[in-house]
Coordinates of C-alpha atoms and ligand atoms in Angstrom, one line a residue:
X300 CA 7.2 -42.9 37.9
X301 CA 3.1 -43.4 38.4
X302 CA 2.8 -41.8 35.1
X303 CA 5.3 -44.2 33.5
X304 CA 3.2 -47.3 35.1
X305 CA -0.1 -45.6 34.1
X306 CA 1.6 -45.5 30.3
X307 CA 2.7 -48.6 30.3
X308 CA -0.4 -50.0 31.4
X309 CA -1.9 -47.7 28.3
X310 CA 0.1 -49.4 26.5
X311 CA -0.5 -53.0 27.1
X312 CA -4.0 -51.9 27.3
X313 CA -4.2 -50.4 23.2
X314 CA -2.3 -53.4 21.8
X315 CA -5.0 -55.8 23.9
X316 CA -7.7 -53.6 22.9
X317 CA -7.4 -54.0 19.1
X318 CA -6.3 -57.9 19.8
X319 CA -9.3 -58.4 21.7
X320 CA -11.4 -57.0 19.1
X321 CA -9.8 -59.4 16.6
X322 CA -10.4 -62.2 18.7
X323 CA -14.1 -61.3 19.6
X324 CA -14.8 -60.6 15.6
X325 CA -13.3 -64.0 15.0
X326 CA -15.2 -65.9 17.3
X327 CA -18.5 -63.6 16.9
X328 CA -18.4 -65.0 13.0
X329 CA -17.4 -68.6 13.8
X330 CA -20.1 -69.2 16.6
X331 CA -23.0 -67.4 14.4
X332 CA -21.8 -69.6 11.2
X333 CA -21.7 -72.6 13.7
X334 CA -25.0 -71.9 15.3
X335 CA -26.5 -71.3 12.1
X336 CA -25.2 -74.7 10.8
X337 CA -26.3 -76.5 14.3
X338 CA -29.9 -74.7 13.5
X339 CA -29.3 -76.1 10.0
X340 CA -28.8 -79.6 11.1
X341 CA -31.4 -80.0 13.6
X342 CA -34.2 -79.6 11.4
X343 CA -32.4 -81.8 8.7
X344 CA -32.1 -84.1 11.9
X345 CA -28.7 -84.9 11.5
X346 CA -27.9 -85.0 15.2
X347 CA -24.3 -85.8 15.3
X348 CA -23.6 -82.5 13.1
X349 CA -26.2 -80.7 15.3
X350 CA -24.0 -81.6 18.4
X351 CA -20.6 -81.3 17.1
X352 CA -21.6 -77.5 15.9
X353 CA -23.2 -76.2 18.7
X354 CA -20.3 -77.1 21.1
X355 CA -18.4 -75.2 18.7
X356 CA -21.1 -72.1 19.4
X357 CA -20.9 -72.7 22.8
X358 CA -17.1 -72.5 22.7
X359 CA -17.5 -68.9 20.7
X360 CA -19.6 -67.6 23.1
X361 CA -17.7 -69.1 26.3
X362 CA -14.4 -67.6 24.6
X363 CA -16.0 -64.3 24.2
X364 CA -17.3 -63.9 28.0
X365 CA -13.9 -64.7 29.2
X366 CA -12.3 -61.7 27.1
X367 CA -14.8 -59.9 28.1
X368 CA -13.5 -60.6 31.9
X369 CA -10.4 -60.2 31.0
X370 CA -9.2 -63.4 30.8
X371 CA -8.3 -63.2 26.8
X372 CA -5.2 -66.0 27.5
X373 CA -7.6 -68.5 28.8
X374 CA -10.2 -67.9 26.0
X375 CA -7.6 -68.1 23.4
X376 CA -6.6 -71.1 24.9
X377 CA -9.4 -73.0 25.1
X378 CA -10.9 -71.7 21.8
X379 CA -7.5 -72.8 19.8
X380 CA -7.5 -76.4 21.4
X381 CA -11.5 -77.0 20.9
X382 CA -11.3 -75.8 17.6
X383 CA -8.5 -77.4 16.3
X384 CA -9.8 -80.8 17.8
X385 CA -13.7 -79.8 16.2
X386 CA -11.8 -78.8 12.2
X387 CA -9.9 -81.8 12.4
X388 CA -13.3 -83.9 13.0
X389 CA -15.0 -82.1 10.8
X390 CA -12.7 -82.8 7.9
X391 CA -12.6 -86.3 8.5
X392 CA -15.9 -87.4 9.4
X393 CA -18.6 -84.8 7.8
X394 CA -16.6 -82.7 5.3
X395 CA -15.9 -85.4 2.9
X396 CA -14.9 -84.4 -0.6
X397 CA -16.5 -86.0 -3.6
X398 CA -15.7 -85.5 -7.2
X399 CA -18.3 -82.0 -7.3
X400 CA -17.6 -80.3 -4.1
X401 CA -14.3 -79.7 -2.3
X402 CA -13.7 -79.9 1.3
X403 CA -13.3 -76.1 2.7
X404 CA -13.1 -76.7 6.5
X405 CA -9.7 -77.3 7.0
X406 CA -9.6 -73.2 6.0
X407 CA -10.3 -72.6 9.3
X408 CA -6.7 -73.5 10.3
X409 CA -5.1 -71.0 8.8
X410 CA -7.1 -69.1 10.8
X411 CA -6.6 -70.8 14.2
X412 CA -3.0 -70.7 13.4
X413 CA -2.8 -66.8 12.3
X414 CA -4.7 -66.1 15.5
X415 CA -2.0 -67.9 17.6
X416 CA 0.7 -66.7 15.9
X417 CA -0.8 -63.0 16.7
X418 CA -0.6 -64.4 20.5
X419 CA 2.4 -65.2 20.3
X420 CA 3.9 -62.2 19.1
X421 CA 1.9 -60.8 21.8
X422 CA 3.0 -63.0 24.5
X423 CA 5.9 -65.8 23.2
X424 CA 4.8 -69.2 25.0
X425 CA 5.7 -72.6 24.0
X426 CA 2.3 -74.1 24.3
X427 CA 1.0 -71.2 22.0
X428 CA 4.1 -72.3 19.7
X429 CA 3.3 -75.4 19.6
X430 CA -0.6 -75.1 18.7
X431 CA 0.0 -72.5 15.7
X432 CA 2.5 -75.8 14.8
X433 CA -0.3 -77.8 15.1
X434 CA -2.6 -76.2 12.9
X435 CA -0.4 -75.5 10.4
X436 CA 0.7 -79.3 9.8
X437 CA -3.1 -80.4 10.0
X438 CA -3.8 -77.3 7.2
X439 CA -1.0 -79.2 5.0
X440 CA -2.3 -83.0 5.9
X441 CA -6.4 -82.0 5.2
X442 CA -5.6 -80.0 2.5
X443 CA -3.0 -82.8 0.6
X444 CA -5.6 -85.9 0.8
X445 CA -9.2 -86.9 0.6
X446 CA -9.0 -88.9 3.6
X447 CA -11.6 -89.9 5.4
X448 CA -11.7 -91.7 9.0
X449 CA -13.4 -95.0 8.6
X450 CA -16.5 -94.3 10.4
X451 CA -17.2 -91.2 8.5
X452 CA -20.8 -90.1 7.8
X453 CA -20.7 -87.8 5.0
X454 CA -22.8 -84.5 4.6
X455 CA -24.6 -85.1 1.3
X456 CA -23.3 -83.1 -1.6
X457 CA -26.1 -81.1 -2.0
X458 CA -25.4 -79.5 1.5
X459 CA -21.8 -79.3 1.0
X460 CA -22.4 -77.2 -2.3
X461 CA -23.6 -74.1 -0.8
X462 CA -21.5 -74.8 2.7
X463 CA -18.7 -74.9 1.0
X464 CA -19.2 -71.3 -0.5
X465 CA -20.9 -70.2 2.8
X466 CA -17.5 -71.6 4.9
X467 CA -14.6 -70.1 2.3
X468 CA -16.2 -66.8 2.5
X469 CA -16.5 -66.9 6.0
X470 CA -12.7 -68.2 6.1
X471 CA -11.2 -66.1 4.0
X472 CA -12.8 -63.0 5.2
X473 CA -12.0 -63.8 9.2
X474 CA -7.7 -64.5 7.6
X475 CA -8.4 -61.2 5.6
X476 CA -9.3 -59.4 9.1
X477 CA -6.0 -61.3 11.0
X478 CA -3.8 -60.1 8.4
X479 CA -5.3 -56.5 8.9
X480 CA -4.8 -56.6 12.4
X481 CA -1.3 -58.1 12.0
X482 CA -0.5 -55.6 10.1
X483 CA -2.0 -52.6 12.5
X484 CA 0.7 -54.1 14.9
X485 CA 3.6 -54.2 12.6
X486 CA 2.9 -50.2 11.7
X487 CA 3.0 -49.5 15.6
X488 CA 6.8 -49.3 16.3
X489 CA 7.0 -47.7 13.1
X490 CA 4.6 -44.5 13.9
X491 CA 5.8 -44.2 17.5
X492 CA 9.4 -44.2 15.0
X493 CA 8.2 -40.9 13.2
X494 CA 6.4 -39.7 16.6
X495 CA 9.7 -39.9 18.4
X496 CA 12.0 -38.3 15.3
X497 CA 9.2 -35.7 15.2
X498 CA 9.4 -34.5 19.1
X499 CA 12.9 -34.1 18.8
X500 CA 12.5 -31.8 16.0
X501 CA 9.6 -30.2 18.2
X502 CA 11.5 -29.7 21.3
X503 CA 9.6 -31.9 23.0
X504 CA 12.3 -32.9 25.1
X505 CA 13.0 -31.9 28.8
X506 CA 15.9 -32.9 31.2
X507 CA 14.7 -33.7 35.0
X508 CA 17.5 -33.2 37.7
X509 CA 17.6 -35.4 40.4
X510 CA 19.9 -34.4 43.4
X511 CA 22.4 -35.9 44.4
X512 CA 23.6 -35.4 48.7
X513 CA 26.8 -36.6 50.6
X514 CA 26.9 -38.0 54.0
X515 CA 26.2 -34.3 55.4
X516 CA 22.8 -34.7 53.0
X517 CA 23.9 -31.3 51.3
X518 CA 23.1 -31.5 47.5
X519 CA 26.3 -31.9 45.4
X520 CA 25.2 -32.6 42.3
X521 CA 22.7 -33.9 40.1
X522 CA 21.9 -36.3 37.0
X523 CA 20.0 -35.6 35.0
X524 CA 17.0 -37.6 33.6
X525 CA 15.4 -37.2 30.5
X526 CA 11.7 -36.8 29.8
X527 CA 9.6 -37.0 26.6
X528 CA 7.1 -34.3 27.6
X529 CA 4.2 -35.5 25.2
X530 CA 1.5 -32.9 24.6
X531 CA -0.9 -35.9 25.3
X532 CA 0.3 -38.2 27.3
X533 CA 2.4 -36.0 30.0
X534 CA 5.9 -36.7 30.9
X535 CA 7.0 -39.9 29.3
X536 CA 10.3 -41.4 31.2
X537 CA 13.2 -42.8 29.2
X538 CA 12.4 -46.7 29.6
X539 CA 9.7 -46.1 27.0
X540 CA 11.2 -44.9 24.4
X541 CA 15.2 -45.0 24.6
X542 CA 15.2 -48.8 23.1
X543 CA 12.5 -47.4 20.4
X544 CA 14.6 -44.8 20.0
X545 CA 18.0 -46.9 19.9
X546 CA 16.4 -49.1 17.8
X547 CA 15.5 -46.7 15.0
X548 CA 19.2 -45.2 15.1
X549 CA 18.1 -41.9 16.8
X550 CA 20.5 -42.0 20.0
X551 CA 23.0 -40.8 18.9
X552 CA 21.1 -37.5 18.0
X553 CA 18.8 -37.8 21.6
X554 CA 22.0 -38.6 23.3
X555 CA 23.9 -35.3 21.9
X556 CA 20.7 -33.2 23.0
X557 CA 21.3 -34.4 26.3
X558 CA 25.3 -33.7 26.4
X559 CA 24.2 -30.2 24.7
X560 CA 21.7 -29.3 27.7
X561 CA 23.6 -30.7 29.7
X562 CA 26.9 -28.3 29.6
X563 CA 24.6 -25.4 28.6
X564 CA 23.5 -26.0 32.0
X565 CA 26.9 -26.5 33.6
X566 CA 27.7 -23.6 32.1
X567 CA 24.8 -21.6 33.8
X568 CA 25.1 -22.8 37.1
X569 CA 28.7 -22.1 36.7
X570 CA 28.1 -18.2 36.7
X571 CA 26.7 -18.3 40.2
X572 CA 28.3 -19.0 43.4
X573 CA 25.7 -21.5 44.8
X574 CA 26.0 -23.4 41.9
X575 CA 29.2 -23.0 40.3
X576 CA 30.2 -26.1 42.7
X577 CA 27.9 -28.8 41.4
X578 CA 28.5 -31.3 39.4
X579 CA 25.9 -32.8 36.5
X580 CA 25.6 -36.4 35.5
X581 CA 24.3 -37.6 32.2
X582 CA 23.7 -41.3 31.2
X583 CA 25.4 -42.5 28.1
X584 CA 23.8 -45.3 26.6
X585 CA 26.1 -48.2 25.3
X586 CA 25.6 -47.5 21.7
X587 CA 26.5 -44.1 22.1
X588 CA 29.2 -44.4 23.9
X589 CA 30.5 -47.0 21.7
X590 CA 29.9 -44.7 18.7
X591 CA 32.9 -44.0 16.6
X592 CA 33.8 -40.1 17.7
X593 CA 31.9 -40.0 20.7
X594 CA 34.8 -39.2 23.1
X595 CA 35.6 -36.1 20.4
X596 CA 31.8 -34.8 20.6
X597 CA 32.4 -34.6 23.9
X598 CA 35.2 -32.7 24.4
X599 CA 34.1 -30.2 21.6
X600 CA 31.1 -29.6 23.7
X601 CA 33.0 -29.2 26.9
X602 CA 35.2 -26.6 25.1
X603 CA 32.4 -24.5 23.7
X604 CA 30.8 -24.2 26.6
X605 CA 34.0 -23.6 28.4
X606 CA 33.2 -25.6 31.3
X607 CA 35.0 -27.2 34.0
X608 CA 35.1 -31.0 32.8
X609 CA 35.5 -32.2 36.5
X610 CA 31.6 -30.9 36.7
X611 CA 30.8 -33.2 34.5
X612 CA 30.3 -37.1 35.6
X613 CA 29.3 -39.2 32.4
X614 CA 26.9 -42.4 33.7
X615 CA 27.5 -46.3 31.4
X616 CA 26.5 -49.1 32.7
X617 CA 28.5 -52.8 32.6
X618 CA 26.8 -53.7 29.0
X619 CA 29.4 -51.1 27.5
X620 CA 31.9 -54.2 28.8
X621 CA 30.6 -56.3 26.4
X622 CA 32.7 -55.2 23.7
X623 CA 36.6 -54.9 23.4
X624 CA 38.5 -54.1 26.2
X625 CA 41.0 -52.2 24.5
X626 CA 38.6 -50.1 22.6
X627 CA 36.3 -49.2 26.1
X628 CA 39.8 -48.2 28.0
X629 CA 40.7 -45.9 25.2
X630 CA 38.0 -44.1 25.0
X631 CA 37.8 -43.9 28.5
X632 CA 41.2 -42.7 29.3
X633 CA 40.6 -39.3 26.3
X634 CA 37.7 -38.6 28.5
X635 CA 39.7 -39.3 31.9
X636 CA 42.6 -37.1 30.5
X637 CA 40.6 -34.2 30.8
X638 CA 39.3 -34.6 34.1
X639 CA 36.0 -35.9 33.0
X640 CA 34.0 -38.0 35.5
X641 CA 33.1 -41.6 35.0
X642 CA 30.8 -43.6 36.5
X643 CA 29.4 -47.0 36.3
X644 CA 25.9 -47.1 36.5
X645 CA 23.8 -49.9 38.2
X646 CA 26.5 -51.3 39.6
X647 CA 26.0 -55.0 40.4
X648 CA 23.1 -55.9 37.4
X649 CA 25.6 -56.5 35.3
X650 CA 27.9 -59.7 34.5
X651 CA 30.9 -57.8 34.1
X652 CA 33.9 -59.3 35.7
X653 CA 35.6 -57.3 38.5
X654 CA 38.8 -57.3 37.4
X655 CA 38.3 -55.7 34.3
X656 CA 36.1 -53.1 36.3
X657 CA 39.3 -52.7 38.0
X658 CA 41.3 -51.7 34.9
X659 CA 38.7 -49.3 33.6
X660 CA 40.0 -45.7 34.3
X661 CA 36.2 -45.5 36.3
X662 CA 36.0 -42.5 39.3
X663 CA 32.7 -43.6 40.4
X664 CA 30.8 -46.6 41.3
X665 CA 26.8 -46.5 41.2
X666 CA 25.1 -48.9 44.0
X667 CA 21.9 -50.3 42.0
X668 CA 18.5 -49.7 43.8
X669 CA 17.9 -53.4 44.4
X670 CA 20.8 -53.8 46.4
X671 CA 19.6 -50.5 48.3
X672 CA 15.7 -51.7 48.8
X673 CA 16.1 -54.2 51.2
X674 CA 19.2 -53.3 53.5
X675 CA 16.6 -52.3 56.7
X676 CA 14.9 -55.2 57.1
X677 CA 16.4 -58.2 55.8
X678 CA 19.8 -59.0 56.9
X679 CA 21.4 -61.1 53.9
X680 CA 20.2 -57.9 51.7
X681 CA 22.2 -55.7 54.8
X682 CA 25.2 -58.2 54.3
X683 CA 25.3 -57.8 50.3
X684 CA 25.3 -54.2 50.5
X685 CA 27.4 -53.8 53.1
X686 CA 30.3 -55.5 51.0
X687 CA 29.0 -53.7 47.5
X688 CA 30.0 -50.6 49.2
X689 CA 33.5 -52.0 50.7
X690 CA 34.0 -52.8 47.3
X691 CA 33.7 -49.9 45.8
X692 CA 36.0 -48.2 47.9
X693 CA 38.6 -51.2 47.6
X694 CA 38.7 -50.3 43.8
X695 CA 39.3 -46.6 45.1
X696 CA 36.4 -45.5 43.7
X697 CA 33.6 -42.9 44.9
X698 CA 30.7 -45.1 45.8
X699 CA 26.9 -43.6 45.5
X700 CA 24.0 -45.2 46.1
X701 CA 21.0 -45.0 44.3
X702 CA 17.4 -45.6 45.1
X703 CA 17.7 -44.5 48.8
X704 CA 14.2 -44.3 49.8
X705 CA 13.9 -43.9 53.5
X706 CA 16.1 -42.2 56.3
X707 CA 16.7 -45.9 57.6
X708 CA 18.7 -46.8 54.3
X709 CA 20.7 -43.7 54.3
X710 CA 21.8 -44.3 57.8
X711 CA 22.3 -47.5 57.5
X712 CA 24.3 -47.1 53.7
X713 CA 26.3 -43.9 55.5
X714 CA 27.8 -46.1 58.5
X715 CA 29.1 -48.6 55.8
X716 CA 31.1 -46.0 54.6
X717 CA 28.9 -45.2 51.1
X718 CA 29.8 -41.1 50.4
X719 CA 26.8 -39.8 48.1
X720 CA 23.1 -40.5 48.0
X721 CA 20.6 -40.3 45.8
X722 CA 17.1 -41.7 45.9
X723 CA 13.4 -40.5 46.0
X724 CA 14.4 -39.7 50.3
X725 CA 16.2 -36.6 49.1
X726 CA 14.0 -35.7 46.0
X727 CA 12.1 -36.7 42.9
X728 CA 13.8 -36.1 39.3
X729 CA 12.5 -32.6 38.6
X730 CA 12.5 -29.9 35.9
X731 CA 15.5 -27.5 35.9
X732 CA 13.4 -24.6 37.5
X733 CA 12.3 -26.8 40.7
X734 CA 15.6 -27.9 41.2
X735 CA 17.0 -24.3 41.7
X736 CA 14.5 -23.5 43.5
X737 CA 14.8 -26.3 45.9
X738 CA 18.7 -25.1 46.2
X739 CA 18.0 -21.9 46.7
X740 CA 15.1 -23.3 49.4
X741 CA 17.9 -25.3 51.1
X742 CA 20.6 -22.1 51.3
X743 CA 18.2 -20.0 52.6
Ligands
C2E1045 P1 19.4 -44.6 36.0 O1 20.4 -43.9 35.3 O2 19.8 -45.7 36.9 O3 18.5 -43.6 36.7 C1 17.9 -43.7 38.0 C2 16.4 -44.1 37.8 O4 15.9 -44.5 39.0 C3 15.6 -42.9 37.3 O5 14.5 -43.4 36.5 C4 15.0 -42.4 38.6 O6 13.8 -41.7 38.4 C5 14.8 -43.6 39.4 N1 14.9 -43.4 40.8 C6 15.7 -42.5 41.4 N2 15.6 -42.5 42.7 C7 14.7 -43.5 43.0 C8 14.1 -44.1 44.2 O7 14.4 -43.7 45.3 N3 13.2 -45.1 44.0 C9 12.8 -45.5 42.8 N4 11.9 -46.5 42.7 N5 13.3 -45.0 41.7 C10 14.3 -44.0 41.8 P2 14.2 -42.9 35.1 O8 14.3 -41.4 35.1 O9 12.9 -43.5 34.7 O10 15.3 -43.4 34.2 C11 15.5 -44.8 33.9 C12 16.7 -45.1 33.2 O11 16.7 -44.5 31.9 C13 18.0 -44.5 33.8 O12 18.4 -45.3 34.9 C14 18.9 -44.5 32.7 O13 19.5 -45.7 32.5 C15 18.0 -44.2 31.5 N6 18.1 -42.8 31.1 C16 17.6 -41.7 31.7 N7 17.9 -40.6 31.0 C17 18.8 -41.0 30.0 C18 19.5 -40.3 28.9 O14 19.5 -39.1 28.8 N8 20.2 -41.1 28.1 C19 20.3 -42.4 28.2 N9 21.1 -43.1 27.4 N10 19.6 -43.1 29.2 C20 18.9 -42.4 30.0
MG1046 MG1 22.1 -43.1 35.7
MG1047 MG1 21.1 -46.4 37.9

């Protein structure tokens, strides 16, 4: 788990770093150009130009010492709003168009408003939405008229002719640089695509087996958890890459590797007498599960491994509910009729109704952890549990909870009745070898 914050965190922390680096190039360029214009001005002793460009410096180099501190939100905030405001001035008082020389620093929008749009991807906000909105319709206003506000003091043209070539460059090679980094983003999900398609073919793989205990705390089983074992970044866990992986239409491959390890495994610990009574759960995402054949797969694997299908528990959780009723209950039941295991995972995350629960041919329930974390010290949390449990066993099913942490829970989760444990109290997911071992341990 500390290695899946840590990657997480990695992660957060590469797509910042390159969007930080956009952001600092940007305002690097702008503030220099601006600076050098302020410079400009101050000798030509036009003061109000002199001022209006070195606040927008100043804002450059205020934005870049908050990124630095980590505080990119705030920077991008405040450099979005200040310069939108400063372009907008600019435009319309000092960059007046004349017959010879167009006006050029309303390209700066499109830069303002690629930058925020970048943000937004990043981090969806309705402020940020509403500024890239902003700069966009003040691109299309400054760049359709000549208009002018009435006060406006023109820069002569014979400035204007080399700013203009000196501010398009500068534009259009800072919207050149967003669209490069825009596009770096877009090719992530697609290379961690082929990464993922390529570790399957590279084995890199691994199930971890967590035990599961009953009230007696003697291991009856396990379900197993599967790892990405990167030869980088260590042990990846399954919330970083299943939705990749579901996304780019791999599950139903990954998802057969697991069923596949899975009985090979059932099939081992079959052939030994400490073993043979275990049983092995394996999630099922709801794609998979919903995947024309799936029940079939199944019960070819189960054959050719010739193992005793009431060893095997298969995990969904209430989102498989979101689809047809009739079509959930009959693949259920071909799995049921073998003597398959079925459990619903998470129990109590979902929005599933209880009495369709109730029809489902389901033989376990699965307490979620949140339900679980609380039950020692606050008493509502206590109450909630207490009657998730009752439930369970209303609906005739075997209840387990999962997360159990601490002896307290398990005590208090046994005396409301709760058969089978499973949590972090009793021990970690692990690979195959340790868990043996830590059976083998235990019988000795
Ligand atoms: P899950 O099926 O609910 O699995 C339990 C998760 O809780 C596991 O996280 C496990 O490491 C963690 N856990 C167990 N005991 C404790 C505890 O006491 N405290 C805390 N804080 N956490 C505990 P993991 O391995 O990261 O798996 C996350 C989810 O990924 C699983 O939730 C399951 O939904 C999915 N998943 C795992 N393996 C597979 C798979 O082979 N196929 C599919 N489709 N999904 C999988
Ligand atoms: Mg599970
Ligand atoms: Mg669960």
């Amino acid at each position: 788990m500390a290695a899946g914050a840590a990657r997480q965190t990695d992660e957060a922390a590469r797509f910042s770093a390159r969007f930080v680096l956009a952001y600092r190039w940007i305002a690097a360029a702008v503030g220099l150009l601006s600076l050098g214009w302020a410079i400009f001005f101050s000798v030509q002793g036009i003061w109000a130009l002199t001022a209006s460009q070195s606040v927008v410096a100043l804002v450059a180099a205020v934005g870049i010492m908050l990124s630095a501190r980590g505080r990119l939100a705030t920077a991008l905030l405040l450099t979005q709003v200040a310069y939108l405001f400063s372009i907008i001035l600019l435009c319309l008082v000092f960059d007046v168009p004349s017959a010879e020389v167009p006006r050029v620093s309303h390209l700066f929008l499109l830069v303002l408003a690629l930058v925020g749009y970048l943000n937004f991807k990043r981090q969806p906000s309705l402020l940020q939405k509403g500024l890239v909105g902003a700069c966009v319709l003040a691109f299309v206003g400054i760049s359709s008229t000549s208009y002018a506000l009435p006060f406006a003091q023109p820069i002569d043209d014979a400035i204007r002719t080399y700013g203009a070539w000196v501010n398009a460059s500068v534009a259009t090679l800072s919207l050149m640089a967003c669209v490069y980094f825009f596009q770096l983003e877009l090719q992530r999900p697609d290379q961690r695509g082929q990464e993922l398609k390529a570790a399957l073919r590279g084995h890199q793989f691994e199930l971890f087996y967590q035990p599961q205990v009953d009230r007696a705390e003697k291991t009856t089983g396990a379900e197993a958890l599967l790892r990405w074992k990167h030869p980088v970044r260590g042990y990846v866990p399954p919330g970083d890459f299943i939705p990749l992986a579901e996304e780019i239409g791999l599950m139903r491959e990954l998802g057969f590797w697991v069923l596949e390890t899975a009985c090979r495994t059932l099939e081992a610990w079959s052939r030994h007498p400490e073993t043979s009574q275990l049983t092995l759960s394996v999630n099922v995402s709801a794609s998979q599960f919903l995947d024309e054949g799936f029940e079939q797969v199944v019960l070819q694997l189960v054959d050719r491994f010739a193992i005793d299908p009431r060893r095997l528990k298969l995990e969904i959780t209430e989102s498989v509910m979101m689809t047809s009723t009739d079509l959930v209950t009959a693949k259920m039941q071909i799995l049921r009729s073998i003597g398959l295991g079925l459990a619903l995972d998470d129990f109590g995350t979902g929005y599933s109704s209880l009495a369709y629960i109730r029809r489902l041919p389901l033989t376990q329930l699965k307490i979620d952890r949140s339900f679980v974390q609380d039950v020692t010290g606050n008493e509502r949390s206590a109450a909630v549990a207490r009657s998730v449990v009752q439930l369970g066993r209303d609906l005739d099913l075997d209840v387990l909870a999962e997360g159990v942490e601490t002896r307290d829970q398990f005590v208090f989760l046994r005396d409301c009745g709760c058969e089978e444990f499973q949590g972090f109290h009793f021990g970690r997911p692990m690979p195959l070898a340790d868990f043996e071992n830590t059976l083998a341990r235990r019988a000795a």
